[in-house]
Short mmCIF file of N, CA and C in Angstrom, two decimals:
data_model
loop_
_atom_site.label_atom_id
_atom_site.label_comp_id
_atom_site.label_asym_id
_atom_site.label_seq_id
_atom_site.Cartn_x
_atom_site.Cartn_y
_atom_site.Cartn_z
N UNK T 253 201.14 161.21 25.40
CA UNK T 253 201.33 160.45 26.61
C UNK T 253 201.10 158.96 26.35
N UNK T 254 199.95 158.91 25.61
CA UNK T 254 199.87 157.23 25.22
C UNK T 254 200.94 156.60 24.40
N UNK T 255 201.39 157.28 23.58
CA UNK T 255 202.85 156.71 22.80
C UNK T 255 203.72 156.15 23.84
N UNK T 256 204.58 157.13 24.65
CA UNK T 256 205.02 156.88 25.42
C UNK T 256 205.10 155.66 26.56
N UNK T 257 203.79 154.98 26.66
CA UNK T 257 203.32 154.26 27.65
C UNK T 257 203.16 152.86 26.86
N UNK T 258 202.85 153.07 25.25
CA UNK T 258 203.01 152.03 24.57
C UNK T 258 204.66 151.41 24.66
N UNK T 259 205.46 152.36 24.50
CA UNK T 259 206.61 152.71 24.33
C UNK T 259 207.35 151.20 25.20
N UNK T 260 206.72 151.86 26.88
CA UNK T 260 207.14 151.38 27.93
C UNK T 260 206.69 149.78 27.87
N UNK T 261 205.74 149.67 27.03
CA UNK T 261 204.96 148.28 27.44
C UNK T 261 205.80 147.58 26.59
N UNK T 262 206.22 148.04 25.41
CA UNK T 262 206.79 147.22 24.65
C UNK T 262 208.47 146.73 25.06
N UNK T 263 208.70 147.51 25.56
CA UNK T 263 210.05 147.36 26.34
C UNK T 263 209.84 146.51 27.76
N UNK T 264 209.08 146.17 28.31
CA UNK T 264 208.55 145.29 29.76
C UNK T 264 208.57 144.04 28.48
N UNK T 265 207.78 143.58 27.71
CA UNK T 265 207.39 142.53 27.01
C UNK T 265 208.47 142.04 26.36
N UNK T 266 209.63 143.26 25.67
CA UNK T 266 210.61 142.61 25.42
C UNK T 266 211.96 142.18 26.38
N UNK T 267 211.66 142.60 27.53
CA UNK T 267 212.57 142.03 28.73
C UNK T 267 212.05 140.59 28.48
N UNK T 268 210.81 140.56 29.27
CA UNK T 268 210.47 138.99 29.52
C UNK T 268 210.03 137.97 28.38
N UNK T 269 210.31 138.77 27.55
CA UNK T 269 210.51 137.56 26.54
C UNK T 269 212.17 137.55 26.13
N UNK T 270 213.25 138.24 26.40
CA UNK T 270 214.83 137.96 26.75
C UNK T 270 214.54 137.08 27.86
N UNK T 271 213.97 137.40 28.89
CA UNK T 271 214.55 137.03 30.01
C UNK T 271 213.94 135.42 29.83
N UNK T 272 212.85 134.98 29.63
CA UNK T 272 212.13 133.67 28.82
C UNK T 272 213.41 133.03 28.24
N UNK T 273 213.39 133.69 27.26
CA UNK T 273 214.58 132.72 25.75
C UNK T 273 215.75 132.33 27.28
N UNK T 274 216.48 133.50 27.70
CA UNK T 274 217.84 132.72 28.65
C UNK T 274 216.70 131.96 29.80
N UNK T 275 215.94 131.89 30.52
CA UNK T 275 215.62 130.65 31.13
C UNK T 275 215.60 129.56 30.35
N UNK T 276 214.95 129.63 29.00
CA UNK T 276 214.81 128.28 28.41
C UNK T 276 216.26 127.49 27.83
N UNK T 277 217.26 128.53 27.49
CA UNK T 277 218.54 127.95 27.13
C UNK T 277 218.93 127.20 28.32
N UNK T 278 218.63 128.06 29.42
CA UNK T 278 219.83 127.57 30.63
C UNK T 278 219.29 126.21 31.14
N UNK T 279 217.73 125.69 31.07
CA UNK T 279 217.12 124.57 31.48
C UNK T 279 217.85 124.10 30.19
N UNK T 280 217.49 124.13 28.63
CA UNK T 280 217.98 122.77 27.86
C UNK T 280 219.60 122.23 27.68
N UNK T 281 220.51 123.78 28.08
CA UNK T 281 221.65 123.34 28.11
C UNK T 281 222.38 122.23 29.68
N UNK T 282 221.34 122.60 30.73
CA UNK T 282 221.77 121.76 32.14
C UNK T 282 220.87 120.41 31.27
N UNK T 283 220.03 120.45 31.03
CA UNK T 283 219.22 119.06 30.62
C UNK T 283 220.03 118.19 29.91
N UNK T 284 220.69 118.69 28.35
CA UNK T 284 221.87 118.33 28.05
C UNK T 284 223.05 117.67 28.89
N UNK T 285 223.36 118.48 29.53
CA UNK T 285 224.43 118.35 30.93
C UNK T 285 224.43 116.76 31.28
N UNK T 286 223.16 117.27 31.85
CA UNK T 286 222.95 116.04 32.60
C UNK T 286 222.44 114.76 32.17
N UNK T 287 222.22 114.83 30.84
CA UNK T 287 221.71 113.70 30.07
C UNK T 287 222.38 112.24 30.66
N UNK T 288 223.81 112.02 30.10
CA UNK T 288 224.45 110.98 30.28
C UNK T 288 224.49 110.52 31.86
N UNK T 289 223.93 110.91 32.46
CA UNK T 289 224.12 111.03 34.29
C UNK T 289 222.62 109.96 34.23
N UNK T 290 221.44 110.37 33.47
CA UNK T 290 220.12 110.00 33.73
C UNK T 290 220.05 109.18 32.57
N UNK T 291 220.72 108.91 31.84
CA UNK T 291 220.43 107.55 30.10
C UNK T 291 220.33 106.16 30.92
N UNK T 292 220.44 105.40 29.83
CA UNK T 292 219.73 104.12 30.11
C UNK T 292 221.69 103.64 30.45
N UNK T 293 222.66 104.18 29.52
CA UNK T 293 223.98 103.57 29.66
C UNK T 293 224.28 103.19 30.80
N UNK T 294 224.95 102.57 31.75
CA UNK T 294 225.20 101.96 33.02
C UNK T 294 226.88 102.15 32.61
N UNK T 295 227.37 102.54 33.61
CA UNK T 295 229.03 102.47 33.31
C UNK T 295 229.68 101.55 34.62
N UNK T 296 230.57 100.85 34.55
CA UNK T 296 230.88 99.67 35.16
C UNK T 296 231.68 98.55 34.04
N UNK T 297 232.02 97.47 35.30
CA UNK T 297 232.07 96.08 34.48
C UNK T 297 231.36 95.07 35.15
N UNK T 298 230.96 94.29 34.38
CA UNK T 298 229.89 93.12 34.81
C UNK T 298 231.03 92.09 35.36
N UNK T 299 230.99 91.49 36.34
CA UNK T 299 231.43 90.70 36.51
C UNK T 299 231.27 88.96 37.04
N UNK T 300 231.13 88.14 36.60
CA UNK T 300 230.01 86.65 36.91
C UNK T 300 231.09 85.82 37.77
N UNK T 301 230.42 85.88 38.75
CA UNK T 301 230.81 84.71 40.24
C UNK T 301 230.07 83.69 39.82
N UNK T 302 230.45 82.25 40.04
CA UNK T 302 230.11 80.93 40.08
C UNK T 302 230.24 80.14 41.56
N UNK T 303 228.97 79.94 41.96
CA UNK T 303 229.36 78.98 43.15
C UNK T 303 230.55 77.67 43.26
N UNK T 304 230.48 77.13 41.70
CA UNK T 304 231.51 76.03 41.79
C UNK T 304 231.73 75.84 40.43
N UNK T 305 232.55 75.18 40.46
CA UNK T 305 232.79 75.39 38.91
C UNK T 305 232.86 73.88 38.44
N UNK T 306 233.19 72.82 38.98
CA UNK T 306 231.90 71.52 38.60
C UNK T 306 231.37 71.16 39.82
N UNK T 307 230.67 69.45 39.12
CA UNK T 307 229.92 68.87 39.98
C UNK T 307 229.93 67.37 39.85
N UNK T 308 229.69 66.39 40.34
CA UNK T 308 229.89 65.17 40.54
C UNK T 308 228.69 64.44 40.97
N UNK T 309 227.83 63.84 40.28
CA UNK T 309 226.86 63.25 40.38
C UNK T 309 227.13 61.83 40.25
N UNK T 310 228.10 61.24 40.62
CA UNK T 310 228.68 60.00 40.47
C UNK T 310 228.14 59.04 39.64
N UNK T 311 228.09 57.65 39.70
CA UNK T 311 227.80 56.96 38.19
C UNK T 311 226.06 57.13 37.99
N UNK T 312 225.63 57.27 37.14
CA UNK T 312 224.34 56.59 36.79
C UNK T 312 223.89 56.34 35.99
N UNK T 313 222.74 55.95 35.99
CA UNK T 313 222.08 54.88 34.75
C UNK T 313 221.85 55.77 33.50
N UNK T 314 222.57 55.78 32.69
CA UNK T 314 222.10 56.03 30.63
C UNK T 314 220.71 56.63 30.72
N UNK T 315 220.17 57.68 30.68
CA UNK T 315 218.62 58.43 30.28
C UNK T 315 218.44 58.65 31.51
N UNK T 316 218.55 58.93 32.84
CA UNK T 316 218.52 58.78 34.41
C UNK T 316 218.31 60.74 34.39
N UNK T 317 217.64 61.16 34.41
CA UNK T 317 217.33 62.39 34.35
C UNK T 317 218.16 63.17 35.96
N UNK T 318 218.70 63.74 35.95
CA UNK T 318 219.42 64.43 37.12
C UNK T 318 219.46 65.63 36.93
N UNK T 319 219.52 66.64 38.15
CA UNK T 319 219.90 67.77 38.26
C UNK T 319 220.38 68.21 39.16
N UNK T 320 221.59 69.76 38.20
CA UNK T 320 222.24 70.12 39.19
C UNK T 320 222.37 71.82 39.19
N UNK T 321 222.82 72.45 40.38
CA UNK T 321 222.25 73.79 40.19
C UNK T 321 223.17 74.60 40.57
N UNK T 322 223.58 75.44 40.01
CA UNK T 322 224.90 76.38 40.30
C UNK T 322 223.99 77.65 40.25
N UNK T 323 224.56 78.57 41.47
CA UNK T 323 224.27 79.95 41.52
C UNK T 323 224.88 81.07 41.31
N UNK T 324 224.37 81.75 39.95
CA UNK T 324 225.46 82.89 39.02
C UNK T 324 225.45 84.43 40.24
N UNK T 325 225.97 84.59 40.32
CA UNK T 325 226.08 86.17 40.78
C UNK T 325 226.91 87.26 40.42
N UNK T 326 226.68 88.79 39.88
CA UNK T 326 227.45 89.47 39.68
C UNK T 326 227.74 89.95 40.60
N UNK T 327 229.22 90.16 40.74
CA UNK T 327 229.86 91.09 41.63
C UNK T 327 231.09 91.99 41.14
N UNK T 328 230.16 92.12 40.23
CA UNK T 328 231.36 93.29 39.65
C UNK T 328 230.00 94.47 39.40
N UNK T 329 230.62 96.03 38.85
CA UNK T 329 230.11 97.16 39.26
C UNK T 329 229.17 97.71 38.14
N UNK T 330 228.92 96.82 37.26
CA UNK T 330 228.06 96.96 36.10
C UNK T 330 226.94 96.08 35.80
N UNK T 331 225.90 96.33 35.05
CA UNK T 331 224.96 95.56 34.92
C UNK T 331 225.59 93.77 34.14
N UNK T 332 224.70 93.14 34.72
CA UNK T 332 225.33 92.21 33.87
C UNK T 332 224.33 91.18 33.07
N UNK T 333 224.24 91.06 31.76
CA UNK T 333 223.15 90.57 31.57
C UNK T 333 223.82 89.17 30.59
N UNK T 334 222.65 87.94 30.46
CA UNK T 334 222.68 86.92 29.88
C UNK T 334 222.09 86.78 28.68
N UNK T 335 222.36 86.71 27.66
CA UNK T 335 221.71 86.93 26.84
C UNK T 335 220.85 85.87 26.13
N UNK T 336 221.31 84.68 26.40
CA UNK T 336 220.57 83.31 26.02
C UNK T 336 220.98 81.87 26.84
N UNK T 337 220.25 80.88 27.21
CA UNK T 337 220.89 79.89 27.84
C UNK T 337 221.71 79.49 27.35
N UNK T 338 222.67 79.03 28.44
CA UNK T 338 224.11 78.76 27.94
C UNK T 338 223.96 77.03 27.59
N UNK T 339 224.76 76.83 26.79
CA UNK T 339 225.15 74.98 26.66
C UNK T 339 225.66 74.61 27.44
N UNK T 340 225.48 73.78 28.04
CA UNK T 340 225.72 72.57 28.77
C UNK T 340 226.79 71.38 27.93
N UNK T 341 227.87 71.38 28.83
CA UNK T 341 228.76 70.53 27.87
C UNK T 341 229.71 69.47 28.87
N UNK T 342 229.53 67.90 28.62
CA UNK T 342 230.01 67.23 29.17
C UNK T 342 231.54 66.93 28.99
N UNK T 343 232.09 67.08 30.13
CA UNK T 343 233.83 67.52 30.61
C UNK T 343 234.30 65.65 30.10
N UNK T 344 233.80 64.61 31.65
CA UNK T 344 233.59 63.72 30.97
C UNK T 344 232.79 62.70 31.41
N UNK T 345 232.43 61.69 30.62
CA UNK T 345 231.87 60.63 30.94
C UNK T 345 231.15 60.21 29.30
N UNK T 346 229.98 60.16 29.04
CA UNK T 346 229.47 59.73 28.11
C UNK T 346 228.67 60.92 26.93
#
């Protein structure tokens, strides 16, 4: 009778350890799945709006420290990043 009952136990233990292994596939294969949904990748395009595109600070004095301030905005559907300050480049005057 005890054989028998060993028998049985070993067959309960090897269900739930089948039934274990397919839970654990079915979580790492949805995890998989869903990887690219939850990554750092962003899918889109960046797109950079400029309030104006120059400016006119009319004449002034040689070393005359001035400033002027344009506001960048993306409006396009992706991250958009800057990667270093941009140059500054005189169109014309001096």
């Amino acid at each position: 009778m005890r054989h028998a009952h060993k028998k049985t136990v070993k067959r309960r233990n090897r269900r739930w350890i089948a039934v274990g292994a397919v839970v654990v596939v079915a979580l790492a294969g949805g995890a998989l799945w869903l990887w690219p949904a939850i990554g750092p990748e962003a899918k889109g395009t960046p797109r950079l709006a400029v309030d104006r595109t120059e400016i006119n600070l009319g004449f002034q004095p040689f070393e005359k420290h001035v400033r002027a301030t344009f506001t960048l905005t993306n409006v396009g559907d992706g991250p958009l990043t800057i990667a270093e300050a941009p140059r500054v480049r005189v169109v014309q005057g001096c």
